[in-house]
PDB file of C-alpha atoms in Angstrom:
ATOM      1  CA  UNK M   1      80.996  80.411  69.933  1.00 37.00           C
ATOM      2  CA  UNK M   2      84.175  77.830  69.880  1.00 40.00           C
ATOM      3  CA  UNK M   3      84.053  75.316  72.767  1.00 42.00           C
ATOM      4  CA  UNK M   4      86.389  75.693  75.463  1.00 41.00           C
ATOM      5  CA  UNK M   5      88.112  72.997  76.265  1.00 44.00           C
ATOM      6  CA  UNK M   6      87.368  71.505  80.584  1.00 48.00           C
ATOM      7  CA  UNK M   7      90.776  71.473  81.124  1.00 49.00           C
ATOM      8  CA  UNK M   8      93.625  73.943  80.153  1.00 44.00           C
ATOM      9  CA  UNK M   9      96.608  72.822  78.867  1.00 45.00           C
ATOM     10  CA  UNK M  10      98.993  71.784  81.486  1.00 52.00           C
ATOM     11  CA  UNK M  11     101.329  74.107  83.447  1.00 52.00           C
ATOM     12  CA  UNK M  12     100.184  76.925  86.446  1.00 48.00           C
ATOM     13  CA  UNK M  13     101.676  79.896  83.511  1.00 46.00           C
ATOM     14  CA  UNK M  14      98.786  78.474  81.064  1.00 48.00           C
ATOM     15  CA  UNK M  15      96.528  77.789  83.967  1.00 47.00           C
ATOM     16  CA  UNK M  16      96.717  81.909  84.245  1.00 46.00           C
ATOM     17  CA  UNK M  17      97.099  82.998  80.498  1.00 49.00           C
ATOM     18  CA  UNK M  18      93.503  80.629  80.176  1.00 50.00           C
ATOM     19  CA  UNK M  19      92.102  82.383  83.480  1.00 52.00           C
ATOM     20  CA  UNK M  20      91.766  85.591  81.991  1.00 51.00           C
ATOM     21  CA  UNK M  21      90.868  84.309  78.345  1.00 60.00           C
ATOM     22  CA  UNK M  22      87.846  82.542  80.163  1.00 60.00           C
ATOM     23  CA  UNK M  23      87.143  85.940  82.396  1.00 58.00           C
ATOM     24  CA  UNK M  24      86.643  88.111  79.074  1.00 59.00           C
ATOM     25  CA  UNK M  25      84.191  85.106  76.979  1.00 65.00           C
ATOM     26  CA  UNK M  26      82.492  85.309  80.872  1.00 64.00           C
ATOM     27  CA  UNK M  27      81.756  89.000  80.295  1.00 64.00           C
ATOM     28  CA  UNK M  28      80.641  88.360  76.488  1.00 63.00           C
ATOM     29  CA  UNK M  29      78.854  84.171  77.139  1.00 64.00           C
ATOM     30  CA  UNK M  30      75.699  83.350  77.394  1.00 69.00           C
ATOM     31  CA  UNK M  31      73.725  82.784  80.706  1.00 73.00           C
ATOM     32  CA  UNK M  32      74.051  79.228  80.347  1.00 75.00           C
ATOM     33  CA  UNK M  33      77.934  78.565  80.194  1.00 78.00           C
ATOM     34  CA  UNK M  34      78.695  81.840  82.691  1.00 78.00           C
ATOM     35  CA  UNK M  35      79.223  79.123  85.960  1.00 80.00           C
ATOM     36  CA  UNK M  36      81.349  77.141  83.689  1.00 81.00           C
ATOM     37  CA  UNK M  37      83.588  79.909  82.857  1.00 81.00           C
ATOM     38  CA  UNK M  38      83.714  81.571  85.826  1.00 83.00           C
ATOM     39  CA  UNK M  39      84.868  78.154  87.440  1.00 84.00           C
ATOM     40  CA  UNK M  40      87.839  78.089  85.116  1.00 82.00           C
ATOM     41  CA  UNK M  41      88.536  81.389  86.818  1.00 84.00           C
ATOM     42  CA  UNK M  42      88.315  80.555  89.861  1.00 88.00           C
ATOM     43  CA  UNK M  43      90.645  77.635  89.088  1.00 87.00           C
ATOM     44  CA  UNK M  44      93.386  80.052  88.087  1.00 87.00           C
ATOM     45  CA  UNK M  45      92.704  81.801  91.295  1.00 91.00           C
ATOM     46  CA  UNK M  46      93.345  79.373  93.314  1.00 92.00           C
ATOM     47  CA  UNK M  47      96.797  79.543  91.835  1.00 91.00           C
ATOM     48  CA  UNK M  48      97.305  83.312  93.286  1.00 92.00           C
ATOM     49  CA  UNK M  49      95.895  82.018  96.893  1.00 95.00           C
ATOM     50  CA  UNK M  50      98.264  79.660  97.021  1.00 94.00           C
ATOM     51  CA  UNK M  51     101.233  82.139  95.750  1.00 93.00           C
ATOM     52  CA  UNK M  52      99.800  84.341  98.240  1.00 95.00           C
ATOM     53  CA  UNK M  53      99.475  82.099 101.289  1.00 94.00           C
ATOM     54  CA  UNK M  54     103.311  80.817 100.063  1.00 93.00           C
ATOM     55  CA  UNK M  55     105.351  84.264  99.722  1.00 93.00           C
ATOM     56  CA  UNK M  56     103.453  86.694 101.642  1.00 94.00           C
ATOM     57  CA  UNK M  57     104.291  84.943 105.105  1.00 92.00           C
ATOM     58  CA  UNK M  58     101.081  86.021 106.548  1.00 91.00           C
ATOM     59  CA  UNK M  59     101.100  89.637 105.764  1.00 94.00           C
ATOM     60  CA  UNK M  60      98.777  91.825 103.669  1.00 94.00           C
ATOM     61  CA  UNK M  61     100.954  91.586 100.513  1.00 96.00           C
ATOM     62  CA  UNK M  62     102.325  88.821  98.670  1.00 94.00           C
ATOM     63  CA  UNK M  63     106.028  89.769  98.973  1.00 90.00           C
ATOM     64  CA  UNK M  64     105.391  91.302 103.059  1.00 92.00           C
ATOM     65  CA  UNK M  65     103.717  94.409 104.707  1.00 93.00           C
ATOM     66  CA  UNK M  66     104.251  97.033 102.027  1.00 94.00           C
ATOM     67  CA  UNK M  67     102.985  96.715  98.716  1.00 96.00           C
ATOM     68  CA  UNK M  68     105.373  95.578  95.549  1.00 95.00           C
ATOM     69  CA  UNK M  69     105.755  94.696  92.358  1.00 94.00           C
ATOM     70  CA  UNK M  70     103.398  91.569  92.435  1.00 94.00           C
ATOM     71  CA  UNK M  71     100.617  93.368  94.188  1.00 96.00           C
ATOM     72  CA  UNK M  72     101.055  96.317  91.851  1.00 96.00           C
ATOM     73  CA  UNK M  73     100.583  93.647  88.651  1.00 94.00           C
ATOM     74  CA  UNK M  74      97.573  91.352  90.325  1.00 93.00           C
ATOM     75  CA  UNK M  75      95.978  94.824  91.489  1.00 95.00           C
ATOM     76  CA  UNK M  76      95.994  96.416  88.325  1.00 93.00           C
ATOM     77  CA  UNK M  77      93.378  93.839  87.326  1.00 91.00           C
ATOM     78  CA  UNK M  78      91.412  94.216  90.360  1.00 94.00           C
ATOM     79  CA  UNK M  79      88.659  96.895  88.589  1.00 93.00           C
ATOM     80  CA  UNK M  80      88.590  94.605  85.536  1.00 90.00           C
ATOM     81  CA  UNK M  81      88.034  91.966  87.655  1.00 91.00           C
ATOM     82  CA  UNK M  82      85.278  93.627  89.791  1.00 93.00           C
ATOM     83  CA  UNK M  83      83.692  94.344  86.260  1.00 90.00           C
ATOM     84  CA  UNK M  84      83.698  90.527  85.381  1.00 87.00           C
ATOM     85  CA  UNK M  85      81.925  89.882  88.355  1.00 89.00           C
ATOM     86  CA  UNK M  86      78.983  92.178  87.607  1.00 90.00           C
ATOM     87  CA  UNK M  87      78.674  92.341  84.338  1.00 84.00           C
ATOM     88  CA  UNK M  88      78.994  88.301  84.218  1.00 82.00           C
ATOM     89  CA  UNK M  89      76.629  88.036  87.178  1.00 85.00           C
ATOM     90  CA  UNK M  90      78.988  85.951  89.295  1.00 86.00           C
ATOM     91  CA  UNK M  91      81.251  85.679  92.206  1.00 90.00           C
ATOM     92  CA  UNK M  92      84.490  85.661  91.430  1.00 91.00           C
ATOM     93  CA  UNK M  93      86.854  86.196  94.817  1.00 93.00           C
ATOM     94  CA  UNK M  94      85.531  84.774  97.267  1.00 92.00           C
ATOM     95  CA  UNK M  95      85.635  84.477 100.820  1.00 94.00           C
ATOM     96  CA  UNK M  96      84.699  80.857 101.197  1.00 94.00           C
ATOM     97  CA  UNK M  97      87.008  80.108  98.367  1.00 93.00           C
ATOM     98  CA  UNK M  98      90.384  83.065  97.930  1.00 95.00           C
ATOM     99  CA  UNK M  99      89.769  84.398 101.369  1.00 96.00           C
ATOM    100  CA  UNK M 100      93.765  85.018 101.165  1.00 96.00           C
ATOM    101  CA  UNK M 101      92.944  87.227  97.990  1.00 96.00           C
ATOM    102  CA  UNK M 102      89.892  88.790  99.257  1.00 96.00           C
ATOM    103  CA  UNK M 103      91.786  89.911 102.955  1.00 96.00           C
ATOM    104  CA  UNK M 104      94.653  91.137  99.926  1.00 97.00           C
ATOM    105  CA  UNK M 105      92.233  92.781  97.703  1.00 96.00           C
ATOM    106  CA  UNK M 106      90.976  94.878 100.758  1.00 96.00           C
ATOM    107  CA  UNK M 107      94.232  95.902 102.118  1.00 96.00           C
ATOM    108  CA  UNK M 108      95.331  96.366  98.479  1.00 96.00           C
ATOM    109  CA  UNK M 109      92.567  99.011  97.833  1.00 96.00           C
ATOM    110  CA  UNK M 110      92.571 100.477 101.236  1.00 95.00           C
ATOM    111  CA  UNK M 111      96.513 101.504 100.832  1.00 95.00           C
ATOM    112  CA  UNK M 112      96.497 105.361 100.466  1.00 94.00           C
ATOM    113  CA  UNK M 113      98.980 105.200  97.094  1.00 93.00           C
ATOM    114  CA  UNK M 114      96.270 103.119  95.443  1.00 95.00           C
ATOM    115  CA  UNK M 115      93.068 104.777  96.620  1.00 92.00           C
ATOM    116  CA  UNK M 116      93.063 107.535  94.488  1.00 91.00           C
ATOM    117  CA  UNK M 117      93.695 105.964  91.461  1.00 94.00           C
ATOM    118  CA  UNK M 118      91.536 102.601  91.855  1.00 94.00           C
ATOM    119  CA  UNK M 119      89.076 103.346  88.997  1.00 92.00           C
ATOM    120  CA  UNK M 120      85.466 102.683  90.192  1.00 93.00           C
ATOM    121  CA  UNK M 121      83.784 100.018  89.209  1.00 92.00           C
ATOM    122  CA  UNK M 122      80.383 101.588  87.597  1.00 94.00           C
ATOM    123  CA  UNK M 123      82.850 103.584  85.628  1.00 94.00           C
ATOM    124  CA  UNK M 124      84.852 100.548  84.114  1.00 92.00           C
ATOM    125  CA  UNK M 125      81.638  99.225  83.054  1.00 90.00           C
ATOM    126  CA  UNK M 126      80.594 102.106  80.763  1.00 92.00           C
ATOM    127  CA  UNK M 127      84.043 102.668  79.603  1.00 91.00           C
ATOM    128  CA  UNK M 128      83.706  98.516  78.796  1.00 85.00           C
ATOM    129  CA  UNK M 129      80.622  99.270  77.138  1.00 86.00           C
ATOM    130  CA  UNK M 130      82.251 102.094  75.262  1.00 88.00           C
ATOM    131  CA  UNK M 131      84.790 100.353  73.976  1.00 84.00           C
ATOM    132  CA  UNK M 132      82.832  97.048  73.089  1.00 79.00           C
ATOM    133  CA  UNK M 133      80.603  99.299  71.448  1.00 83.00           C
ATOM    134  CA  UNK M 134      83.815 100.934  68.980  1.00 84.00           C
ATOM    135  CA  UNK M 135      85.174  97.467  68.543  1.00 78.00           C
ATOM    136  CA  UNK M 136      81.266  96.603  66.914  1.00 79.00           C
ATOM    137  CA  UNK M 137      81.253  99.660  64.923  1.00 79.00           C
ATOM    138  CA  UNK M 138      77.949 100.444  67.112  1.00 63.00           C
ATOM    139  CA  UNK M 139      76.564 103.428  69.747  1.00 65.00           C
ATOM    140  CA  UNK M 140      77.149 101.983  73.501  1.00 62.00           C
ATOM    141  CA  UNK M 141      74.277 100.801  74.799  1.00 65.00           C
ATOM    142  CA  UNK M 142      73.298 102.273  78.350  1.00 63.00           C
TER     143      UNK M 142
END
């Protein structure tokens, strides 16, 4: 496995890009290094509380009190997300640390246009195990 560098290059745009590079090699890592990548997630996390405690005024979403375009692009990683977290064996949004994420992530997933189409969680996990499995030229393993 290459080393991954502590920090990130500098910037909050490659702060993100590297949050989501370290959330995949989470997923795939060993045991050992899991905390150290999932810390690097958290790092770019903190990023979206603070966008989210900035622009959202107080309200459930980031731009006000109805969803929009930046909830629609954060939330569409949400089940990936929630997969990273189990499959990596870690916590990822957290209340002690993004409680201004978690409080979104609730409202987010309790709106009525996202509801039905939130994908569940057990079922991103075999799909991710289907598709890890094609990309290995192997069966899934269940």
């Amino acid at each position: 496995m290459k080393a991954i560098p502590k920090q990130p290059p500098e910037g909050d745009a490659s702060k993100m890009g590297s949050t989501w590079r370290y959330g995949a090699k989470l997923v795939q890592g060993v045991p050992e290094e899991r905390q150290e990548l999932a810390d690097h997630v958290v790092d770019g996390l903190f990023l979206l509380e603070e966008a989210f405690g900035k622009y959202s005024k107080g309200k459930g979403f980031f731009l006000g009190d109805r969803i929009g375009f930046i909830d629609i692009a954060f939330g569409s990683l949400l089940g990936w997300l929630r997969v990273t977290e189990k499959a990596g064996e870690v916590k990822l949004l957290d209340e002690g640390k993004t409680p201004g994420l978690v409080k979104w992530a609730e409202s987010f997933c309790a709106d009525a246009a996202v509801k039905s189409v939130m994908p569940e969680t057990e079922k991103l996990i075999e799909f991710s195990k289907l598709l890890m499995a094609k990309m290995k030229g192997a069966p899934p393993k269940n």
